[in-house]
mmCIF file of C-alpha atoms and ligand atoms in Angstrom:
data_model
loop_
_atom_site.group_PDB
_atom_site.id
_atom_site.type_symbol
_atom_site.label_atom_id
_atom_site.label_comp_id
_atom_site.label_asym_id
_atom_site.label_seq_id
_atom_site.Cartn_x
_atom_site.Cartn_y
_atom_site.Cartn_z
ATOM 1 C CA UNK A 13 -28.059 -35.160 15.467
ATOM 2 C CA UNK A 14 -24.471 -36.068 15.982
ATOM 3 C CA UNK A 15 -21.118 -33.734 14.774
ATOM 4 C CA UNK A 16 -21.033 -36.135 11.646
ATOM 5 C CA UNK A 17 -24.472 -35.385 10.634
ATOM 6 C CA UNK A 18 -24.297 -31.801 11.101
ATOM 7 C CA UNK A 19 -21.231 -31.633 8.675
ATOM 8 C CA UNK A 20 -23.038 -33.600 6.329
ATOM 9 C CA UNK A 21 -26.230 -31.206 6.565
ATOM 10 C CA UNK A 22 -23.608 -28.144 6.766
ATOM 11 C CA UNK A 23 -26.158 -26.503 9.893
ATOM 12 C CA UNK A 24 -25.693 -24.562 12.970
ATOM 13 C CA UNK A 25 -24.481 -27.407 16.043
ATOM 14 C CA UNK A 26 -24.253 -25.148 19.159
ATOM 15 C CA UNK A 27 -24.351 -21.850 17.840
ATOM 16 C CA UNK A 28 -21.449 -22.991 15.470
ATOM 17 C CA UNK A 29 -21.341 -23.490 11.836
ATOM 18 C CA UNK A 30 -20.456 -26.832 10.614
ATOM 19 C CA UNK A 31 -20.022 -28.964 7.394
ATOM 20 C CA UNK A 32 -18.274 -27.038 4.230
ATOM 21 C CA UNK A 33 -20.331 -26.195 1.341
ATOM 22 C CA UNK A 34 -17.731 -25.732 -1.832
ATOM 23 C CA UNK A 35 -17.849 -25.320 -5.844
ATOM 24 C CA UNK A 36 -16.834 -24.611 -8.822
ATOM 25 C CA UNK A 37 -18.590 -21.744 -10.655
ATOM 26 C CA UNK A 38 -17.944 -21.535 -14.501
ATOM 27 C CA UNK A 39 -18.103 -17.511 -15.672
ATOM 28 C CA UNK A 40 -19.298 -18.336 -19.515
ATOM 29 C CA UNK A 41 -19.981 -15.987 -21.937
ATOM 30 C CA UNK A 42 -18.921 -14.816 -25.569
ATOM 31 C CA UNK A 43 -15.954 -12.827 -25.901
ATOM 32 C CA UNK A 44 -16.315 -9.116 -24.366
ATOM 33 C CA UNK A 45 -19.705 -9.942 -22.901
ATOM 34 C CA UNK A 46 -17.841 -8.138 -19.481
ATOM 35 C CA UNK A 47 -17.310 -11.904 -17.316
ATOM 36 C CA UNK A 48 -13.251 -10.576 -16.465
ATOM 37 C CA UNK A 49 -15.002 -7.576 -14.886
ATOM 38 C CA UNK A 50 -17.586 -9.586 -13.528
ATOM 39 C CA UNK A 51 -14.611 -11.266 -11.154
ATOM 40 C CA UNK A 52 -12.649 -8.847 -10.222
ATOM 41 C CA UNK A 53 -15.658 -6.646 -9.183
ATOM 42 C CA UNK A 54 -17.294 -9.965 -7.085
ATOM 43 C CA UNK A 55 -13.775 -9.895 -5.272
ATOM 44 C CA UNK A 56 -13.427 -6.483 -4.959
ATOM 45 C CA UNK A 57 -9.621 -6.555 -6.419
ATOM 46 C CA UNK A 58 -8.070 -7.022 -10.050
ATOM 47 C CA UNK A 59 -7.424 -10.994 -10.672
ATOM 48 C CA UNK A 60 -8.356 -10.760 -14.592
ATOM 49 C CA UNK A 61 -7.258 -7.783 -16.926
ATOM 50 C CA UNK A 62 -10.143 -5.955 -18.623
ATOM 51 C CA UNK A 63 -9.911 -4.144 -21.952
ATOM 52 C CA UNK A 64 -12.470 -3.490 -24.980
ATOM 53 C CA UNK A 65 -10.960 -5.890 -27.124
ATOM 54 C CA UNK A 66 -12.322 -9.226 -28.079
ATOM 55 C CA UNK A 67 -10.626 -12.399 -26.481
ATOM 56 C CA UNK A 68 -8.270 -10.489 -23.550
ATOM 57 C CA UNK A 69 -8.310 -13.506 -21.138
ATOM 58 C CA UNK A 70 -6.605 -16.014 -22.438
ATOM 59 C CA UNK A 71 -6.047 -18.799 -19.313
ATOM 60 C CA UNK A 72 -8.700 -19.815 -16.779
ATOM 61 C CA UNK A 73 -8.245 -17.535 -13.433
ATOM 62 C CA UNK A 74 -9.702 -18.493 -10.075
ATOM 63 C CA UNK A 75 -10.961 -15.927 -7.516
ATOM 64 C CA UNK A 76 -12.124 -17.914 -4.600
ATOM 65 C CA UNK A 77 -15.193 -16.228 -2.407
ATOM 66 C CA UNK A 78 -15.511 -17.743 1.642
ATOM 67 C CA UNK A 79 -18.121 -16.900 3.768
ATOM 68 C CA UNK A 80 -19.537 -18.613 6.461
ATOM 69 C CA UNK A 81 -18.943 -22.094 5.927
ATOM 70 C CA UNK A 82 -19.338 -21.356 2.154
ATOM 71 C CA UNK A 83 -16.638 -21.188 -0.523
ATOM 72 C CA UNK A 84 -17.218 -20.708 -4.280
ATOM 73 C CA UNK A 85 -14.013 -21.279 -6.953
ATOM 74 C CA UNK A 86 -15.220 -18.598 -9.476
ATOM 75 C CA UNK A 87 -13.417 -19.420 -12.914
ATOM 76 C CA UNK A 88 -13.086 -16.782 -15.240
ATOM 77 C CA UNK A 89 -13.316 -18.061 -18.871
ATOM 78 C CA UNK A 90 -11.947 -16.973 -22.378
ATOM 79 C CA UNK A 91 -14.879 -16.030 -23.946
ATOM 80 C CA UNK A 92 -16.771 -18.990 -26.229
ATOM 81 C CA UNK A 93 -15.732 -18.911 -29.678
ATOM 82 C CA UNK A 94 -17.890 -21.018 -32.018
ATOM 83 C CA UNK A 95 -15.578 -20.612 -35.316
ATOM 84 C CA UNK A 96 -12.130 -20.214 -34.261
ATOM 85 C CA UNK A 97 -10.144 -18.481 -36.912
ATOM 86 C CA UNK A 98 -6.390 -19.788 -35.232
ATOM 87 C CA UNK A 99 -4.386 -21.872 -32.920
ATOM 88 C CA UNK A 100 -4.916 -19.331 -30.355
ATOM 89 C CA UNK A 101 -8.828 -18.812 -30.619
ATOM 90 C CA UNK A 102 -8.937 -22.719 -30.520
ATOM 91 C CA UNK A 103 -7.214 -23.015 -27.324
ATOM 92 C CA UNK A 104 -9.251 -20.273 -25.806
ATOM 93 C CA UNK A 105 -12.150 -22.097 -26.972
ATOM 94 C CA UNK A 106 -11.568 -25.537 -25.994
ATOM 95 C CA UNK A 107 -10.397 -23.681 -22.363
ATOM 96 C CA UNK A 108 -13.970 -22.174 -22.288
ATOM 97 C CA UNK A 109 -15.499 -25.366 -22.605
ATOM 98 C CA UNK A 110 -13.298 -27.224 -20.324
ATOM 99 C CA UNK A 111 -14.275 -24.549 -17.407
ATOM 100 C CA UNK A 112 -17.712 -25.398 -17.915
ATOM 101 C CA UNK A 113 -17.159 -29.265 -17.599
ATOM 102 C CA UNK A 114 -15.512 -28.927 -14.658
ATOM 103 C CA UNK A 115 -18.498 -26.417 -12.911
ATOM 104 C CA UNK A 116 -21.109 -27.005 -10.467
ATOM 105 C CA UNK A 117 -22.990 -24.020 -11.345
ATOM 106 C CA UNK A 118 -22.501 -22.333 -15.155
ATOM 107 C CA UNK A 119 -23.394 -18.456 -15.151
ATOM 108 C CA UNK A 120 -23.458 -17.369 -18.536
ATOM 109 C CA UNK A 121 -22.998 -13.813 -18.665
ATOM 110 C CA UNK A 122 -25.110 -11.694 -21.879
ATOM 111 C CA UNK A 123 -23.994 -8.708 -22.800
ATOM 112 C CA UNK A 124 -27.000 -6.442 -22.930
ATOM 113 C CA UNK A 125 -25.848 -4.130 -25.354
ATOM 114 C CA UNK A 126 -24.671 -6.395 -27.990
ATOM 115 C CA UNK A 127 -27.085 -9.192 -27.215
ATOM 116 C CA UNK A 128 -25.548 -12.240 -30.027
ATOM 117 C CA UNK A 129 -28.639 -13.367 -29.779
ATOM 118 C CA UNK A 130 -28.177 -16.782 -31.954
ATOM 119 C CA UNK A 131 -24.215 -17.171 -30.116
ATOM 120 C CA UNK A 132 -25.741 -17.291 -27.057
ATOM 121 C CA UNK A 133 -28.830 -19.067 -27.395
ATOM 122 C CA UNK A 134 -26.310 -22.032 -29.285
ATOM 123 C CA UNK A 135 -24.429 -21.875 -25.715
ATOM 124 C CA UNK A 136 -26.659 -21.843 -23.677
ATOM 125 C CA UNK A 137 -28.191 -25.090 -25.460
ATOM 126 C CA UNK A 138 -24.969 -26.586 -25.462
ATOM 127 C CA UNK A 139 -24.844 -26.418 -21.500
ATOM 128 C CA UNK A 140 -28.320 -27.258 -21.139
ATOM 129 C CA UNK A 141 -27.816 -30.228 -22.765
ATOM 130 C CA UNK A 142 -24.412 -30.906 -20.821
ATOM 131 C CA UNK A 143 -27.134 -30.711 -17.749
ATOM 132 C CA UNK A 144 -24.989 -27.947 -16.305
ATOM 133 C CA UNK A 145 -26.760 -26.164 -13.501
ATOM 134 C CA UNK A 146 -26.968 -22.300 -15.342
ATOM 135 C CA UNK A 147 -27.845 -18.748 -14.776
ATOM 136 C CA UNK A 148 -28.058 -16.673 -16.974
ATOM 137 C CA UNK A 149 -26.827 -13.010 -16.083
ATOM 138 C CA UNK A 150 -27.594 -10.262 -18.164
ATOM 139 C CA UNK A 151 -24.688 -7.641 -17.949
ATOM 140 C CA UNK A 152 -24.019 -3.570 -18.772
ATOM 141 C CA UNK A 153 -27.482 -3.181 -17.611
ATOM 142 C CA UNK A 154 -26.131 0.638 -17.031
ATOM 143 C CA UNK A 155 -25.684 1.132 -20.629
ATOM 144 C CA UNK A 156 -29.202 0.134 -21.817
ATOM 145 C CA UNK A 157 -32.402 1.551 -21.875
ATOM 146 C CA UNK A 158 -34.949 -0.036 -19.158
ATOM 147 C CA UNK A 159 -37.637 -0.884 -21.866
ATOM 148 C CA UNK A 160 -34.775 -3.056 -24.178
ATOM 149 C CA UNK A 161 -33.826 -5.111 -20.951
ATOM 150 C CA UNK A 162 -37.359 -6.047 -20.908
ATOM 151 C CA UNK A 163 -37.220 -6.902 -24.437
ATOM 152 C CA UNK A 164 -34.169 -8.369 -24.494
ATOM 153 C CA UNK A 165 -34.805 -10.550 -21.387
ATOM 154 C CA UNK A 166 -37.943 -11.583 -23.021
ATOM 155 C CA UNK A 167 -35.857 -13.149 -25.764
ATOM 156 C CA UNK A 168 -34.173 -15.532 -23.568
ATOM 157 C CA UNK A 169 -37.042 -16.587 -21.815
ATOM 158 C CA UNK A 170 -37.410 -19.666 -23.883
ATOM 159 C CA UNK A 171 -35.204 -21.200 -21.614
ATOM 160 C CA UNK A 172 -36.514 -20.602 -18.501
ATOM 161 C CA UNK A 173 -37.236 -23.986 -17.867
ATOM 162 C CA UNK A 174 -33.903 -24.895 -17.882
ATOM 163 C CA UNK A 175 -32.225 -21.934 -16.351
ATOM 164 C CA UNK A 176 -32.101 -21.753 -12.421
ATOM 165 C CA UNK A 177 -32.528 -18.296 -12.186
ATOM 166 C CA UNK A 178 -31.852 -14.829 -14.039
ATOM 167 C CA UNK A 179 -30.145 -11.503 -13.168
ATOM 168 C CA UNK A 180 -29.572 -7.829 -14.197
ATOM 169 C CA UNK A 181 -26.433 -6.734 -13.605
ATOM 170 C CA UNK A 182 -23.766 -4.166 -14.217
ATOM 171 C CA UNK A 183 -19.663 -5.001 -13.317
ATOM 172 C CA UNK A 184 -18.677 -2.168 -14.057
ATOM 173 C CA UNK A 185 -21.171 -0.530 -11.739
ATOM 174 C CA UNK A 186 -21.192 -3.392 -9.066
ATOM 175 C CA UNK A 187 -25.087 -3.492 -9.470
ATOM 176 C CA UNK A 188 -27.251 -6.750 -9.009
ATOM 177 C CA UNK A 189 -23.757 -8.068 -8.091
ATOM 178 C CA UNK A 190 -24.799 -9.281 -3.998
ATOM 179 C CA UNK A 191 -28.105 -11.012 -5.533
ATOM 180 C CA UNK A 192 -26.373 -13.194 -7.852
ATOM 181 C CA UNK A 193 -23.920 -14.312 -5.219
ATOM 182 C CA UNK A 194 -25.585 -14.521 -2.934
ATOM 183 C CA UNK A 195 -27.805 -16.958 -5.002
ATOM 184 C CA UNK A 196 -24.933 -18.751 -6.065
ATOM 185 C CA UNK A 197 -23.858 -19.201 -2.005
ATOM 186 C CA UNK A 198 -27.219 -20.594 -1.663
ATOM 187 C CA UNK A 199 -26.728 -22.886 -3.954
ATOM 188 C CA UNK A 200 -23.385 -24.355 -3.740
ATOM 189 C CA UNK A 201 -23.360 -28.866 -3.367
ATOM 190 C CA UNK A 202 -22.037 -29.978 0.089
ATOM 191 C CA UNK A 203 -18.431 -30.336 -0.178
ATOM 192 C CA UNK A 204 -14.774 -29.775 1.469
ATOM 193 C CA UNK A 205 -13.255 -26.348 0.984
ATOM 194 C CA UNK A 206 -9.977 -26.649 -1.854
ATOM 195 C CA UNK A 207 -9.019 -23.476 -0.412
ATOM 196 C CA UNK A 208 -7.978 -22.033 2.699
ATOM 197 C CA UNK A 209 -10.420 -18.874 4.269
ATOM 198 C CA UNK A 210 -8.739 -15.487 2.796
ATOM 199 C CA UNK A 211 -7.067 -17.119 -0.149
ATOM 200 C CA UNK A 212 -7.869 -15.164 -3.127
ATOM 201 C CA UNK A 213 -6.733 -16.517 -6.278
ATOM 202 C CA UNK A 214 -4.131 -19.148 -7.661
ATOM 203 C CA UNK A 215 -2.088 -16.521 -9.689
ATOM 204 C CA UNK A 216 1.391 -15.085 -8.782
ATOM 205 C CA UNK A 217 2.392 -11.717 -8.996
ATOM 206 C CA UNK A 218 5.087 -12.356 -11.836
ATOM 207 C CA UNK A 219 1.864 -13.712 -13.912
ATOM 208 C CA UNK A 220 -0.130 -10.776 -13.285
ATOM 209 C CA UNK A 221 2.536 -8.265 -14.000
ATOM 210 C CA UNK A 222 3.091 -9.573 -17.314
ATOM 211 C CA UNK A 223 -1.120 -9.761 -17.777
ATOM 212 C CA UNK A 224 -0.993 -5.951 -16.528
ATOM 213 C CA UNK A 225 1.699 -5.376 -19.509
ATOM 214 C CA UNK A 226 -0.759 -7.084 -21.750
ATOM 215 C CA UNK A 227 -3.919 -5.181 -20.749
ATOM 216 C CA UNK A 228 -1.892 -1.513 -21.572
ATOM 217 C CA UNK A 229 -0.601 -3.576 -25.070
ATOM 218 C CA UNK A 230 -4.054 -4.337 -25.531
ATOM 219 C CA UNK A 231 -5.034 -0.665 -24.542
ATOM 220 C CA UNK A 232 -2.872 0.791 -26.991
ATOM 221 C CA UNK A 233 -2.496 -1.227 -29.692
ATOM 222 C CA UNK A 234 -4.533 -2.493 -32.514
ATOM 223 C CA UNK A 235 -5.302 -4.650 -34.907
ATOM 224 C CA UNK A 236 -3.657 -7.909 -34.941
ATOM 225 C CA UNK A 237 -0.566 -6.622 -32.662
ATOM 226 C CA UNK A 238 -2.378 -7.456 -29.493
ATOM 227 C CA UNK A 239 -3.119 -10.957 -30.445
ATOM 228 C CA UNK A 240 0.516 -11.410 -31.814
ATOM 229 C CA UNK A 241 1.901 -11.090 -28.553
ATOM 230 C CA UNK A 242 2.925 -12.607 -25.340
ATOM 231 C CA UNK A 243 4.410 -11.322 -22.391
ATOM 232 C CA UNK A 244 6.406 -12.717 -20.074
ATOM 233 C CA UNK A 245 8.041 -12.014 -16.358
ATOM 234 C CA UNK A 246 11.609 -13.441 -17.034
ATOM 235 C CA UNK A 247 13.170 -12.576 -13.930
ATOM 236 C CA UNK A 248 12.166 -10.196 -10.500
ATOM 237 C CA UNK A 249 13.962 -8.870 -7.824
ATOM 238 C CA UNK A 250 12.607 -8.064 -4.388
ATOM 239 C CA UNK A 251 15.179 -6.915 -2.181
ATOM 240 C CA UNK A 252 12.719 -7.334 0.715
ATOM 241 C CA UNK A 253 12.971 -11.147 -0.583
ATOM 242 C CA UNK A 254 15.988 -11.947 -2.275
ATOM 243 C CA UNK A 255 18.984 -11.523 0.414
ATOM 244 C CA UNK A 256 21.392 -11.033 -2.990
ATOM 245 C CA UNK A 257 24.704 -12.631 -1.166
ATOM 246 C CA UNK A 258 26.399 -13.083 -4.062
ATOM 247 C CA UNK A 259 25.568 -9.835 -5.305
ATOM 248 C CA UNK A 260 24.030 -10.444 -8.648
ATOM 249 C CA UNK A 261 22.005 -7.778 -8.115
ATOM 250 C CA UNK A 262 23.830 -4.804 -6.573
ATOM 251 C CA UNK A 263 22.836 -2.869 -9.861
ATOM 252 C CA UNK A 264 19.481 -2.745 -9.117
ATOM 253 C CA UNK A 265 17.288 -0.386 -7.143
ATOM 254 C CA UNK A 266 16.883 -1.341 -3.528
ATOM 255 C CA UNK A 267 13.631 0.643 -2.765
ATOM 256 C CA UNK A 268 11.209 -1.295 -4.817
ATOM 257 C CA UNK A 269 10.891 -4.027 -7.088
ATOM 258 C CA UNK A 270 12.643 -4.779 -10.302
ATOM 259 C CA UNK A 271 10.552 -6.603 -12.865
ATOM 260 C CA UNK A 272 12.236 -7.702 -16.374
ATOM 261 C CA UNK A 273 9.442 -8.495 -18.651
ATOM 262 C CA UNK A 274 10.009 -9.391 -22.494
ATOM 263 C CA UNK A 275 7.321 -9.303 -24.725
ATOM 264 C CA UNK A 276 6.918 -11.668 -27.716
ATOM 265 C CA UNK A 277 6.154 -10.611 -31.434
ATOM 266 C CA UNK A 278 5.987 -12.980 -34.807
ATOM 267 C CA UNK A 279 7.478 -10.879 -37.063
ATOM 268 C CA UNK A 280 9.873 -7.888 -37.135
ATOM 269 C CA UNK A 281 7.275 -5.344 -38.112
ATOM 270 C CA UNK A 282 5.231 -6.004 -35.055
ATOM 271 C CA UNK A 283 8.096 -5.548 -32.944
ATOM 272 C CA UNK A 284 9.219 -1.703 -34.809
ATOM 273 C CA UNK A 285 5.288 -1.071 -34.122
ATOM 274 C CA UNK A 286 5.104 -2.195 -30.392
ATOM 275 C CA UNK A 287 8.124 -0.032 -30.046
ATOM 276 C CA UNK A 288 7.184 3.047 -31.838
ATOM 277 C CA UNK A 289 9.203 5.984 -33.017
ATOM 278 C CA UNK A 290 12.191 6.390 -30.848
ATOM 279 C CA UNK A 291 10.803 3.687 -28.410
ATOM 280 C CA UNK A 292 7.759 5.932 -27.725
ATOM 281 C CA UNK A 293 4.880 2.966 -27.665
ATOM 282 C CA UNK A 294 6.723 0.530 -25.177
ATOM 283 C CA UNK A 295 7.992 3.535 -22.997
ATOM 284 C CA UNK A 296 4.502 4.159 -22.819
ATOM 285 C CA UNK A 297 3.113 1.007 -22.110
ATOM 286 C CA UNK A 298 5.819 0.556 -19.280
ATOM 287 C CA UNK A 299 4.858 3.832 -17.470
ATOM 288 C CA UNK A 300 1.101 2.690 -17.342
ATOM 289 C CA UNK A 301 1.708 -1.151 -16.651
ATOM 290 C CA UNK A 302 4.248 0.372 -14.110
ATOM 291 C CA UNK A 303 1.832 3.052 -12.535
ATOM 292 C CA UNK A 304 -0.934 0.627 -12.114
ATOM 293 C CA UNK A 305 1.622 -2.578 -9.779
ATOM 294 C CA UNK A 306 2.658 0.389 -7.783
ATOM 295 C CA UNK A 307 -1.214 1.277 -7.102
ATOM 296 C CA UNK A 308 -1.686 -2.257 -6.870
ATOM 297 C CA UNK A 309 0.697 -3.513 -4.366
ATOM 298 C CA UNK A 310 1.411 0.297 -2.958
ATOM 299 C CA UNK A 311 5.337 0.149 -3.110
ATOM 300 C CA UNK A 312 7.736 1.157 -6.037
ATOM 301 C CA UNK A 313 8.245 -0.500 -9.011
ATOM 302 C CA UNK A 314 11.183 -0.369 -11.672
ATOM 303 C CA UNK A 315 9.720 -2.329 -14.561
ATOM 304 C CA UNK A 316 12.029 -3.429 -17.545
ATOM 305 C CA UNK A 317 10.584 -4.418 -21.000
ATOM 306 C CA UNK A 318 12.078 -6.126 -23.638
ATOM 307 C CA UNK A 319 10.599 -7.352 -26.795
ATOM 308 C CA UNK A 320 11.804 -10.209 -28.534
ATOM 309 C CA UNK A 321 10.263 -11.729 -31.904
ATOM 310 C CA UNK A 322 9.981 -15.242 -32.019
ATOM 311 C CA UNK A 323 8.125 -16.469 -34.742
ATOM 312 C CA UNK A 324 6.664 -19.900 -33.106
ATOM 313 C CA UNK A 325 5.428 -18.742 -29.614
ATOM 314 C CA UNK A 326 2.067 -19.685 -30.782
ATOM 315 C CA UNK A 327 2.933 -22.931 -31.854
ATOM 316 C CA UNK A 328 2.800 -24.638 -28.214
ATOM 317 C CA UNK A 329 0.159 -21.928 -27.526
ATOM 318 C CA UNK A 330 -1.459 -23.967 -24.919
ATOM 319 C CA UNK A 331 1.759 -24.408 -22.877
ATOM 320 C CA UNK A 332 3.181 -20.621 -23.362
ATOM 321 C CA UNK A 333 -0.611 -18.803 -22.447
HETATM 322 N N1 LIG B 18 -20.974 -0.265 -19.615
HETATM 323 C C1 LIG B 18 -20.458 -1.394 -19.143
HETATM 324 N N2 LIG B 18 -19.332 -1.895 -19.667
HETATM 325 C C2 LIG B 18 -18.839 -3.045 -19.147
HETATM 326 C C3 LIG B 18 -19.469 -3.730 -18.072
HETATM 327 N N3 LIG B 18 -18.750 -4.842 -17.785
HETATM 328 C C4 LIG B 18 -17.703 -4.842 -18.644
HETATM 329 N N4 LIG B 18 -17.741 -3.765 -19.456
HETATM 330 C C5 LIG B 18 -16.779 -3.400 -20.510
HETATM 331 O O1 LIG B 18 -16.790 -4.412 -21.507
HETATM 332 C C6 LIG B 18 -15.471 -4.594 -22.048
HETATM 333 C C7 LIG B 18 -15.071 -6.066 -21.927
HETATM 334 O O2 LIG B 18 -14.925 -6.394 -20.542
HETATM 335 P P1 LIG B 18 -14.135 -7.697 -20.063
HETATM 336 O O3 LIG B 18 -14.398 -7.843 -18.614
HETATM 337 O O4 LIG B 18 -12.722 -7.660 -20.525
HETATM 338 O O5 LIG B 18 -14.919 -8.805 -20.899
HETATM 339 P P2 LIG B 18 -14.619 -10.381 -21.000
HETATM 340 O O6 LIG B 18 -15.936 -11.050 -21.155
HETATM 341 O O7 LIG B 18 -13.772 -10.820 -19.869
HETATM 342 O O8 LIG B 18 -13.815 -10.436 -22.373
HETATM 343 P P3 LIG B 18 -12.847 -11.631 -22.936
HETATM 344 O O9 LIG B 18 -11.856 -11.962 -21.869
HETATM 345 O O10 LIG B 18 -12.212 -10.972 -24.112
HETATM 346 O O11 LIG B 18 -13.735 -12.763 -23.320
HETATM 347 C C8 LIG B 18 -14.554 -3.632 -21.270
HETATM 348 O O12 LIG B 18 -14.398 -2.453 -22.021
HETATM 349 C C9 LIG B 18 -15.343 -3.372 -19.982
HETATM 350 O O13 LIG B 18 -15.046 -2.114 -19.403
HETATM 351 C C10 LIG B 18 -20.673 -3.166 -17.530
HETATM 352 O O14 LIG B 18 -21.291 -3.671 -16.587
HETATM 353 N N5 LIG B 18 -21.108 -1.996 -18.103
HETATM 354 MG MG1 LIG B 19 -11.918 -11.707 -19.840
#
């Protein structure tokens, strides 16, 4: 077999590894069901914020796995929404769907303690009949009893004819996580990497400062508030970066960086709430989105937030999320 074939058969030529092996996987699920978690425990670092609310991710976020001569594109989803209520849940449903067009391999993730039984069975139909490759991956296995995963799995067995393979896990716990990728690696179509080896994910460190403000806003505040908002990094200064000759900057801090953030409200009263008595709420939300970059990226941080109302931000929701 010549160098060509090898790289089309991705195999061992002289003791070396050749051909690529690359796709897309689609992390499905309804909203909550734990697929943010999911990612960011498969990569072993935060690319997605987490919180207990409904309908937290709001983009599609890559976290790219290489190993070997194998890379996977995980995509983290907004969760599926079959009845969206507003412009927002409609672009976070349409952007669910659109990551599972664009997969190789759908897993659809079930959350075991609140299995929607009839949600996900209409999903899972819906990619079946897309002919997506799926598995199906039942999640917070920690948090249920071992005889109700039985049960529970037993539900879903219906489709087994259609489903490539099915897996217990726990995110949170990082359990059953190594089997399902390790099924997905052995899996994945013949292909050129997109990526290059170590690259993590496609998201800048402006974006996921403001999504770090947004998890603590999400954290702390209820109701509609959370969904009534957007945050965004309007300006940063790194003095390790920004050489500041014309000394724009020779206010700010030099021993960390400086992060102006403003956060966007519809109405007036949302704004008095995110701010709280004597500007109690937001001071609050700061400290904790501020605590967590430093323990992120292990330097200091001097974050700045704003918050603005602006009554349309949803309105060209699917440019401004
Ligand atoms: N007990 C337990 N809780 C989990 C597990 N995985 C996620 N959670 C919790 O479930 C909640 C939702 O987790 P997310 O990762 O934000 O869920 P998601 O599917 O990304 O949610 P959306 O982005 O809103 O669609 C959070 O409170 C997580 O801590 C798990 O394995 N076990
Ligand atoms: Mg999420």
């Amino acid at each position: 077999m010549d160098a060509g074939d090898a790289f089309q058969k991705g195999i061992e030529l002289d003791g070396k590894l050749v051909g690529e092996f690359f796709g897309f996987v689609a992390i499905l699920g309804l909203p909550n069901a734990g697929k943010s978690t999911l990612i960011n425990s498969i990569l072993g670092q935060k690319i997605s914020i987490v919180s207990r609310k409904s309908n937290t991710t709001r983009t599609k976020i890559f976290g790219i796995l290489s190993r070997g001569n194998k890379q996977i594109a995980f995509i983290d989803t907004p969760g599926v929404i079959f009845a969206p209520t507003d412009v927002l849940q409609k672009v976070l449903a349409k952007s669910a769907w659109t990551g599972a067009r664009d997969a190789d391999i759908c897993v659809v993730i079930i959350d075991a303690v609140r299995t929607n039984y009839e949600q996900n069975c209409k999903m899972i139909s819906r990619l079946v009949e897309n002919k997506n490759r799926v598995f199906i991956a039942f999640n917070k296995t920690d948090a249920v009893e071992k005889d109700s995963l039985l049960e529970i799995a037993a539900m879903y067995s219906k489709f087994s004819g259609n489903i490539e393979k099915f897996f217990m896990i726990s995110g949170k716990k990082n359990s059953g996580i190594d089997d399902l990728v390790q099924s997905i690696f052995d899996c994945l179509p013949r292909g050129e990497w997109m990526f290059p080896d170590g690259y993590v994910s496609q998201i800048t460190k402006q974006f996921m400062a403001a999504e770090i403000t947004r998890e603590h806003i999400f954290n702390l505040l209820h109701q509609e508030l959370p969904y009534n908002s957007r945050v965004e990094t309007e300006r940063w200064y790194d003095p390790a970066e920004n050489s500041d000759n014309d000394g724009r900057f020779s206010h700010l801090a030099r021993d960390g960086i400086s992060i102006f953030q403003t956060v966007f409200v519809q109405k007036l009263g949302q704004k008095k709430l995110l701010i709280g008595k004597n500007g109690s709420t937001i001071k609050k939300i700061g400290m904790r989105a501020r605590d967590e970059l430093q323990n992120m990226w292990g330097h200091s941080i001097h974050l700045f937030i704003h918050v603005k109302v602006d009554r349309n931000w949803n309105r060209n929701v699917e440019r401004c999320i």
